[in-house]
mmCIF file of N, CA and C in Angstrom:
data_model
loop_
_atom_site.group_PDB
_atom_site.id
_atom_site.type_symbol
_atom_site.label_atom_id
_atom_site.label_comp_id
_atom_site.label_asym_id
_atom_site.label_seq_id
_atom_site.Cartn_x
_atom_site.Cartn_y
_atom_site.Cartn_z
ATOM 1 N N UNK A 1 84.728 126.422 107.710
ATOM 2 C CA UNK A 1 84.275 125.853 106.459
ATOM 3 C C UNK A 1 83.247 126.796 105.838
ATOM 4 N N UNK A 2 83.330 126.961 104.545
ATOM 5 C CA UNK A 2 82.406 127.849 103.829
ATOM 6 C C UNK A 2 80.965 127.422 104.095
ATOM 7 N N UNK A 3 80.117 128.404 104.237
ATOM 8 C CA UNK A 3 78.709 128.149 104.526
ATOM 9 C C UNK A 3 77.936 127.952 103.233
ATOM 10 N N UNK A 4 77.118 126.911 103.187
ATOM 11 C CA UNK A 4 76.279 126.690 102.015
ATOM 12 C C UNK A 4 75.146 127.700 102.023
ATOM 13 N N UNK A 5 74.953 128.348 100.883
ATOM 14 C CA UNK A 5 73.860 129.302 100.728
ATOM 15 C C UNK A 5 73.035 128.890 99.518
ATOM 16 N N UNK A 6 71.786 129.310 99.521
ATOM 17 C CA UNK A 6 70.899 128.970 98.412
ATOM 18 C C UNK A 6 70.076 130.199 98.048
ATOM 19 N N UNK A 7 69.112 130.008 97.174
ATOM 20 C CA UNK A 7 68.307 131.123 96.697
ATOM 21 C C UNK A 7 67.565 131.861 97.789
ATOM 22 N N UNK A 8 67.187 131.166 98.850
ATOM 23 C CA UNK A 8 66.441 131.828 99.927
ATOM 24 C C UNK A 8 67.347 132.558 100.911
ATOM 25 N N UNK A 9 68.578 132.105 101.068
ATOM 26 C CA UNK A 9 69.471 132.749 102.040
ATOM 27 C C UNK A 9 70.505 133.669 101.395
ATOM 28 N N UNK A 10 70.593 133.678 100.068
ATOM 29 C CA UNK A 10 71.647 134.413 99.375
ATOM 30 C C UNK A 10 71.605 135.913 99.677
ATOM 31 N N UNK A 11 70.428 136.509 99.622
ATOM 32 C CA UNK A 11 70.329 137.956 99.859
ATOM 33 C C UNK A 11 70.858 138.320 101.238
ATOM 34 N N UNK A 12 70.367 137.643 102.253
ATOM 35 C CA UNK A 12 70.760 137.957 103.624
ATOM 36 C C UNK A 12 72.224 137.633 103.895
ATOM 37 N N UNK A 13 72.653 136.441 103.502
ATOM 38 C CA UNK A 13 73.996 135.977 103.849
ATOM 39 C C UNK A 13 75.098 136.590 102.997
ATOM 40 N N UNK A 14 74.766 136.989 101.752
ATOM 41 C CA UNK A 14 75.803 137.463 100.831
ATOM 42 C C UNK A 14 75.631 138.931 100.466
ATOM 43 N N UNK A 15 74.474 139.281 99.961
ATOM 44 C CA UNK A 15 74.285 140.629 99.421
ATOM 45 C C UNK A 15 74.139 141.699 100.498
ATOM 46 N N UNK A 16 73.588 141.339 101.639
ATOM 47 C CA UNK A 16 73.313 142.332 102.684
ATOM 48 C C UNK A 16 74.176 142.147 103.923
ATOM 49 N N UNK A 17 75.294 141.443 103.806
ATOM 50 C CA UNK A 17 76.093 141.153 104.999
ATOM 51 C C UNK A 17 77.104 142.242 105.355
ATOM 52 N N UNK A 18 77.294 143.239 104.486
ATOM 53 C CA UNK A 18 78.222 144.318 104.787
ATOM 54 C C UNK A 18 79.688 143.920 104.698
ATOM 55 N N UNK A 19 79.957 142.764 104.121
ATOM 56 C CA UNK A 19 81.338 142.282 104.017
ATOM 57 C C UNK A 19 81.634 141.886 102.573
ATOM 58 N N UNK A 20 82.888 141.644 102.301
ATOM 59 C CA UNK A 20 83.270 141.030 101.042
ATOM 60 C C UNK A 20 82.881 139.558 101.130
ATOM 61 N N UNK A 21 82.281 139.042 100.066
ATOM 62 C CA UNK A 21 81.906 137.629 100.025
ATOM 63 C C UNK A 21 82.631 136.942 98.881
ATOM 64 N N UNK A 22 83.235 135.806 99.187
ATOM 65 C CA UNK A 22 83.810 134.943 98.161
ATOM 66 C C UNK A 22 82.868 133.749 98.077
ATOM 67 N N UNK A 23 82.181 133.630 96.941
ATOM 68 C CA UNK A 23 81.189 132.581 96.764
ATOM 69 C C UNK A 23 81.686 131.586 95.722
ATOM 70 N N UNK A 24 81.737 130.330 96.128
ATOM 71 C CA UNK A 24 82.163 129.234 95.274
ATOM 72 C C UNK A 24 80.916 128.576 94.673
ATOM 73 N N UNK A 25 80.700 128.777 93.379
ATOM 74 C CA UNK A 25 79.636 128.083 92.668
ATOM 75 C C UNK A 25 80.223 126.748 92.223
ATOM 76 N N UNK A 26 79.717 125.656 92.773
ATOM 77 C CA UNK A 26 80.322 124.348 92.578
ATOM 78 C C UNK A 26 79.266 123.300 92.247
ATOM 79 N N UNK A 27 79.750 122.108 91.917
ATOM 80 C CA UNK A 27 78.894 120.949 91.696
ATOM 81 C C UNK A 27 79.518 119.764 92.422
ATOM 82 N N UNK A 28 78.691 118.921 93.007
ATOM 83 C CA UNK A 28 79.199 117.745 93.718
ATOM 84 C C UNK A 28 79.915 116.775 92.783
ATOM 85 N N UNK A 29 79.550 116.760 91.511
ATOM 86 C CA UNK A 29 80.148 115.822 90.563
ATOM 87 C C UNK A 29 81.346 116.403 89.811
ATOM 88 N N UNK A 30 81.752 117.589 90.163
ATOM 89 C CA UNK A 30 82.819 118.307 89.454
ATOM 90 C C UNK A 30 84.177 118.008 90.100
ATOM 91 N N UNK A 31 85.062 117.356 89.342
ATOM 92 C CA UNK A 31 86.390 117.012 89.860
ATOM 93 C C UNK A 31 87.211 118.273 90.183
ATOM 94 N N UNK A 32 87.243 119.295 89.315
ATOM 95 C CA UNK A 32 87.972 120.518 89.676
ATOM 96 C C UNK A 32 87.417 121.177 90.951
ATOM 97 N N UNK A 33 86.110 121.095 91.153
ATOM 98 C CA UNK A 33 85.504 121.644 92.376
ATOM 99 C C UNK A 33 86.037 120.919 93.605
ATOM 100 N N UNK A 34 86.145 119.603 93.495
ATOM 101 C CA UNK A 34 86.669 118.808 94.608
ATOM 102 C C UNK A 34 88.131 119.144 94.873
ATOM 103 N N UNK A 35 88.884 119.435 93.820
ATOM 104 C CA UNK A 35 90.291 119.837 93.988
ATOM 105 C C UNK A 35 90.395 121.178 94.696
ATOM 106 N N UNK A 36 89.428 122.060 94.460
ATOM 107 C CA UNK A 36 89.477 123.401 95.050
ATOM 108 C C UNK A 36 89.012 123.429 96.508
ATOM 109 N N UNK A 37 88.233 122.458 96.934
ATOM 110 C CA UNK A 37 87.665 122.478 98.294
ATOM 111 C C UNK A 37 88.726 122.637 99.381
ATOM 112 N N UNK A 38 89.800 121.848 99.397
ATOM 113 C CA UNK A 38 90.801 122.055 100.459
ATOM 114 C C UNK A 38 91.562 123.376 100.309
ATOM 115 N N UNK A 39 91.731 123.850 99.095
ATOM 116 C CA UNK A 39 92.394 125.138 98.861
ATOM 117 C C UNK A 39 91.563 126.261 99.485
ATOM 118 N N UNK A 40 90.260 126.222 99.236
ATOM 119 C CA UNK A 40 89.372 127.245 99.797
ATOM 120 C C UNK A 40 89.310 127.161 101.316
ATOM 121 N N UNK A 41 89.288 125.947 101.848
ATOM 122 C CA UNK A 41 89.256 125.779 103.300
ATOM 123 C C UNK A 41 90.511 126.361 103.946
ATOM 124 N N UNK A 42 91.653 126.110 103.338
ATOM 125 C CA UNK A 42 92.912 126.649 103.851
ATOM 126 C C UNK A 42 92.931 128.177 103.751
ATOM 127 N N UNK A 43 92.470 128.701 102.624
ATOM 128 C CA UNK A 43 92.419 130.150 102.438
ATOM 129 C C UNK A 43 91.485 130.791 103.459
ATOM 130 N N UNK A 44 90.333 130.192 103.661
ATOM 131 C CA UNK A 44 89.383 130.730 104.644
ATOM 132 C C UNK A 44 90.001 130.760 106.036
ATOM 133 N N UNK A 45 90.669 129.696 106.417
ATOM 134 C CA UNK A 45 91.303 129.634 107.733
ATOM 135 C C UNK A 45 92.349 130.740 107.886
ATOM 136 N N UNK A 46 93.191 130.900 106.879
ATOM 137 C CA UNK A 46 94.254 131.904 106.945
ATOM 138 C C UNK A 46 93.699 133.329 106.967
ATOM 139 N N UNK A 47 92.739 133.615 106.088
ATOM 140 C CA UNK A 47 92.212 134.982 106.014
ATOM 141 C C UNK A 47 91.327 135.319 107.205
ATOM 142 N N UNK A 48 90.651 134.344 107.762
ATOM 143 C CA UNK A 48 89.857 134.589 108.966
ATOM 144 C C UNK A 48 90.780 134.907 110.136
ATOM 145 N N UNK A 49 91.913 134.222 110.214
ATOM 146 C CA UNK A 49 92.891 134.512 111.265
ATOM 147 C C UNK A 49 93.428 135.931 111.123
ATOM 148 N N UNK A 50 93.603 136.382 109.892
ATOM 149 C CA UNK A 50 94.161 137.720 109.656
ATOM 150 C C UNK A 50 93.122 138.831 109.716
ATOM 151 N N UNK A 51 91.952 138.597 109.134
ATOM 152 C CA UNK A 51 90.956 139.659 108.985
ATOM 153 C C UNK A 51 89.694 139.464 109.820
ATOM 154 N N UNK A 52 89.626 138.421 110.605
ATOM 155 C CA UNK A 52 88.410 138.169 111.386
ATOM 156 C C UNK A 52 87.250 137.869 110.450
ATOM 157 N N UNK A 53 86.124 138.492 110.729
ATOM 158 C CA UNK A 53 84.925 138.204 109.926
ATOM 159 C C UNK A 53 84.699 139.214 108.806
ATOM 160 N N UNK A 54 85.758 139.845 108.298
ATOM 161 C CA UNK A 54 85.613 140.813 107.213
ATOM 162 C C UNK A 54 85.302 140.159 105.872
ATOM 163 N N UNK A 55 85.546 138.838 105.774
ATOM 164 C CA UNK A 55 85.285 138.115 104.531
ATOM 165 C C UNK A 55 84.341 136.955 104.833
ATOM 166 N N UNK A 56 83.280 136.857 104.047
ATOM 167 C CA UNK A 56 82.340 135.741 104.156
ATOM 168 C C UNK A 56 82.658 134.743 103.055
ATOM 169 N N UNK A 57 82.803 133.483 103.414
ATOM 170 C CA UNK A 57 83.053 132.407 102.468
ATOM 171 C C UNK A 57 81.783 131.578 102.336
ATOM 172 N N UNK A 58 81.264 131.493 101.111
ATOM 173 C CA UNK A 58 80.043 130.741 100.880
ATOM 174 C C UNK A 58 80.165 129.803 99.700
ATOM 175 N N UNK A 59 79.248 128.833 99.645
ATOM 176 C CA UNK A 59 79.218 127.848 98.563
ATOM 177 C C UNK A 59 77.793 127.753 98.045
ATOM 178 N N UNK A 60 77.663 127.731 96.724
ATOM 179 C CA UNK A 60 76.363 127.558 96.075
ATOM 180 C C UNK A 60 76.455 126.350 95.152
ATOM 181 N N UNK A 61 75.629 125.354 95.401
ATOM 182 C CA UNK A 61 75.585 124.171 94.547
ATOM 183 C C UNK A 61 74.772 124.511 93.306
ATOM 184 N N UNK A 62 75.417 124.500 92.140
ATOM 185 C CA UNK A 62 74.746 124.921 90.909
ATOM 186 C C UNK A 62 73.630 123.964 90.494
ATOM 187 N N UNK A 63 73.730 122.694 90.878
ATOM 188 C CA UNK A 63 72.689 121.729 90.522
ATOM 189 C C UNK A 63 71.390 122.012 91.265
ATOM 190 N N UNK A 64 71.486 122.452 92.493
ATOM 191 C CA UNK A 64 70.304 122.700 93.322
ATOM 192 C C UNK A 64 69.872 124.160 93.295
ATOM 193 N N UNK A 65 70.683 125.024 92.730
ATOM 194 C CA UNK A 65 70.392 126.465 92.707
ATOM 195 C C UNK A 65 70.623 127.030 91.311
ATOM 196 N N UNK A 66 70.014 126.400 90.326
ATOM 197 C CA UNK A 66 70.246 126.797 88.939
ATOM 198 C C UNK A 66 69.761 128.216 88.651
ATOM 199 N N UNK A 67 68.707 128.659 89.332
ATOM 200 C CA UNK A 67 68.215 130.028 89.118
ATOM 201 C C UNK A 67 69.265 131.046 89.559
ATOM 202 N N UNK A 68 69.887 130.774 90.698
ATOM 203 C CA UNK A 68 70.923 131.671 91.213
ATOM 204 C C UNK A 68 72.143 131.661 90.295
ATOM 205 N N UNK A 69 72.521 130.486 89.820
ATOM 206 C CA UNK A 69 73.639 130.383 88.879
ATOM 207 C C UNK A 69 73.328 131.154 87.599
ATOM 208 N N UNK A 70 72.107 131.043 87.113
ATOM 209 C CA UNK A 70 71.712 131.764 85.895
ATOM 210 C C UNK A 70 71.704 133.263 86.136
ATOM 211 N N UNK A 71 71.220 133.686 87.285
ATOM 212 C CA UNK A 71 71.171 135.120 87.607
ATOM 213 C C UNK A 71 72.563 135.743 87.582
ATOM 214 N N UNK A 72 73.554 134.985 88.015
ATOM 215 C CA UNK A 72 74.933 135.490 88.050
ATOM 216 C C UNK A 72 75.759 135.011 86.856
ATOM 217 N N UNK A 73 75.094 134.473 85.849
ATOM 218 C CA UNK A 73 75.753 134.050 84.606
ATOM 219 C C UNK A 73 76.915 133.093 84.854
ATOM 220 N N UNK A 74 76.690 132.167 85.770
ATOM 221 C CA UNK A 74 77.681 131.129 86.040
ATOM 222 C C UNK A 74 77.454 130.014 85.032
ATOM 223 N N UNK A 75 78.421 129.816 84.146
ATOM 224 C CA UNK A 75 78.290 128.850 83.067
ATOM 225 C C UNK A 75 79.078 127.568 83.298
ATOM 226 N N UNK A 76 79.993 127.596 84.259
ATOM 227 C CA UNK A 76 80.782 126.402 84.545
ATOM 228 C C UNK A 76 81.176 126.406 86.016
ATOM 229 N N UNK A 77 81.529 125.227 86.477
ATOM 230 C CA UNK A 77 81.957 125.085 87.865
ATOM 231 C C UNK A 77 83.391 124.550 87.869
ATOM 232 N N UNK A 78 84.210 125.025 88.767
ATOM 233 C CA UNK A 78 83.884 126.044 89.753
ATOM 234 C C UNK A 78 83.990 127.464 89.182
ATOM 235 N N UNK A 79 83.160 128.323 89.699
ATOM 236 C CA UNK A 79 83.249 129.754 89.432
ATOM 237 C C UNK A 79 83.260 130.443 90.788
ATOM 238 N N UNK A 80 84.171 131.366 90.960
ATOM 239 C CA UNK A 80 84.314 132.093 92.220
ATOM 240 C C UNK A 80 83.895 133.537 92.003
ATOM 241 N N UNK A 81 82.851 133.946 92.708
ATOM 242 C CA UNK A 81 82.381 135.328 92.622
ATOM 243 C C UNK A 81 82.819 136.072 93.866
ATOM 244 N N UNK A 82 83.220 137.298 93.665
ATOM 245 C CA UNK A 82 83.563 138.195 94.755
ATOM 246 C C UNK A 82 82.509 139.290 94.746
ATOM 247 N N UNK A 83 81.752 139.399 95.827
ATOM 248 C CA UNK A 83 80.661 140.368 95.904
ATOM 249 C C UNK A 83 80.868 141.267 97.115
ATOM 250 N N UNK A 84 80.581 142.552 96.918
ATOM 251 C CA UNK A 84 80.708 143.507 98.008
ATOM 252 C C UNK A 84 79.600 144.533 97.853
ATOM 253 N N UNK A 85 78.921 144.828 98.938
ATOM 254 C CA UNK A 85 77.812 145.790 98.928
ATOM 255 C C UNK A 85 76.776 145.432 97.868
ATOM 256 N N UNK A 86 76.536 144.129 97.700
ATOM 257 C CA UNK A 86 75.521 143.665 96.770
ATOM 258 C C UNK A 86 75.918 143.666 95.311
ATOM 259 N N UNK A 87 77.179 143.978 95.019
ATOM 260 C CA UNK A 87 77.623 144.055 93.628
ATOM 261 C C UNK A 87 78.810 143.128 93.399
ATOM 262 N N UNK A 88 78.877 142.565 92.195
ATOM 263 C CA UNK A 88 80.012 141.740 91.830
ATOM 264 C C UNK A 88 81.223 142.633 91.601
ATOM 265 N N UNK A 89 82.321 142.305 92.284
ATOM 266 C CA UNK A 89 83.553 143.081 92.136
ATOM 267 C C UNK A 89 84.675 142.247 91.519
ATOM 268 N N UNK A 90 84.423 140.961 91.321
ATOM 269 C CA UNK A 90 85.422 140.107 90.701
ATOM 270 C C UNK A 90 84.868 138.729 90.426
ATOM 271 N N UNK A 91 85.572 138.007 89.556
ATOM 272 C CA UNK A 91 85.143 136.664 89.160
ATOM 273 C C UNK A 91 86.366 135.907 88.652
ATOM 274 N N UNK A 92 86.457 134.659 89.059
ATOM 275 C CA UNK A 92 87.488 133.752 88.565
ATOM 276 C C UNK A 92 86.820 132.420 88.268
ATOM 277 N N UNK A 93 87.284 131.749 87.231
ATOM 278 C CA UNK A 93 86.717 130.454 86.882
ATOM 279 C C UNK A 93 87.771 129.379 86.827
ATOM 280 N N UNK A 94 87.356 128.159 87.103
ATOM 281 C CA UNK A 94 88.250 127.018 87.017
ATOM 282 C C UNK A 94 89.160 126.890 88.222
ATOM 283 N N UNK A 95 90.055 125.935 88.128
ATOM 284 C CA UNK A 95 91.017 125.698 89.205
ATOM 285 C C UNK A 95 91.964 126.892 89.274
ATOM 286 N N UNK A 96 92.110 127.426 90.482
ATOM 287 C CA UNK A 96 92.957 128.599 90.698
ATOM 288 C C UNK A 96 93.947 128.329 91.823
ATOM 289 N N UNK A 97 95.147 128.855 91.722
ATOM 290 C CA UNK A 97 96.077 128.758 92.847
ATOM 291 C C UNK A 97 95.533 129.562 94.034
ATOM 292 N N UNK A 98 95.850 129.110 95.210
ATOM 293 C CA UNK A 98 95.394 129.808 96.416
ATOM 294 C C UNK A 98 95.828 131.273 96.404
ATOM 295 N N UNK A 99 97.036 131.534 95.937
ATOM 296 C CA UNK A 99 97.552 132.904 95.906
ATOM 297 C C UNK A 99 96.689 133.817 95.039
ATOM 298 N N UNK A 100 96.198 133.324 93.925
ATOM 299 C CA UNK A 100 95.343 134.132 93.041
ATOM 300 C C UNK A 100 94.049 134.502 93.758
ATOM 301 N N UNK A 101 93.446 133.544 94.446
ATOM 302 C CA UNK A 101 92.220 133.823 95.203
ATOM 303 C C UNK A 101 92.503 134.802 96.343
ATOM 304 N N UNK A 102 93.624 134.593 97.025
ATOM 305 C CA UNK A 102 93.994 135.472 98.133
ATOM 306 C C UNK A 102 94.195 136.910 97.655
ATOM 307 N N UNK A 103 94.892 137.075 96.534
ATOM 308 C CA UNK A 103 95.118 138.423 96.003
ATOM 309 C C UNK A 103 93.807 139.086 95.609
ATOM 310 N N UNK A 104 92.878 138.323 95.053
ATOM 311 C CA UNK A 104 91.576 138.886 94.691
ATOM 312 C C UNK A 104 90.816 139.349 95.930
ATOM 313 N N UNK A 105 90.908 138.592 97.003
ATOM 314 C CA UNK A 105 90.268 139.004 98.255
ATOM 315 C C UNK A 105 90.908 140.288 98.754
ATOM 316 N N UNK A 106 92.227 140.312 98.820
ATOM 317 C CA UNK A 106 92.924 141.494 99.339
ATOM 318 C C UNK A 106 92.653 142.745 98.502
ATOM 319 N N UNK A 107 92.568 142.589 97.198
ATOM 320 C CA UNK A 107 92.297 143.731 96.326
ATOM 321 C C UNK A 107 90.913 144.328 96.581
ATOM 322 N N UNK A 108 89.989 143.501 97.022
ATOM 323 C CA UNK A 108 88.610 143.963 97.155
ATOM 324 C C UNK A 108 88.170 144.255 98.583
ATOM 325 N N UNK A 109 89.061 144.083 99.541
ATOM 326 C CA UNK A 109 88.694 144.373 100.940
ATOM 327 C C UNK A 109 88.525 145.836 101.181
#
C-alpha cells in the first residue's frame, strides 16, 4: 500500500530516495480519488513484483498538506506526480487507466 507522506517526510521519502516516485495527491472527500485507490494498489503490487523497490508509491493528502500541494502546483485531486532525483519528470491528473500510469512509470525508470 502506498505510504502516506507529508511536508516533514517528503524530502527524505520522495526527493532523496534515489528511486522513481509516483505520488498521489488526493483528498479523502474526492470520489475520483477513491476510484483510483484500488487501481494504484494493484499497480503497486504488480510493479513491485516486477521491479522490486525501484519505484516508491506515496500519497499526499492535499487537505492536510496544502503547502506541499501549492509547492508542486497541484490544483485538483487526484494528481499523480512522477519524481526522480528530486525533479518532476511527469504529471497526470484525474482518473487514469492503470495502463497509462504503468506506461508513465516504465518511461521514467
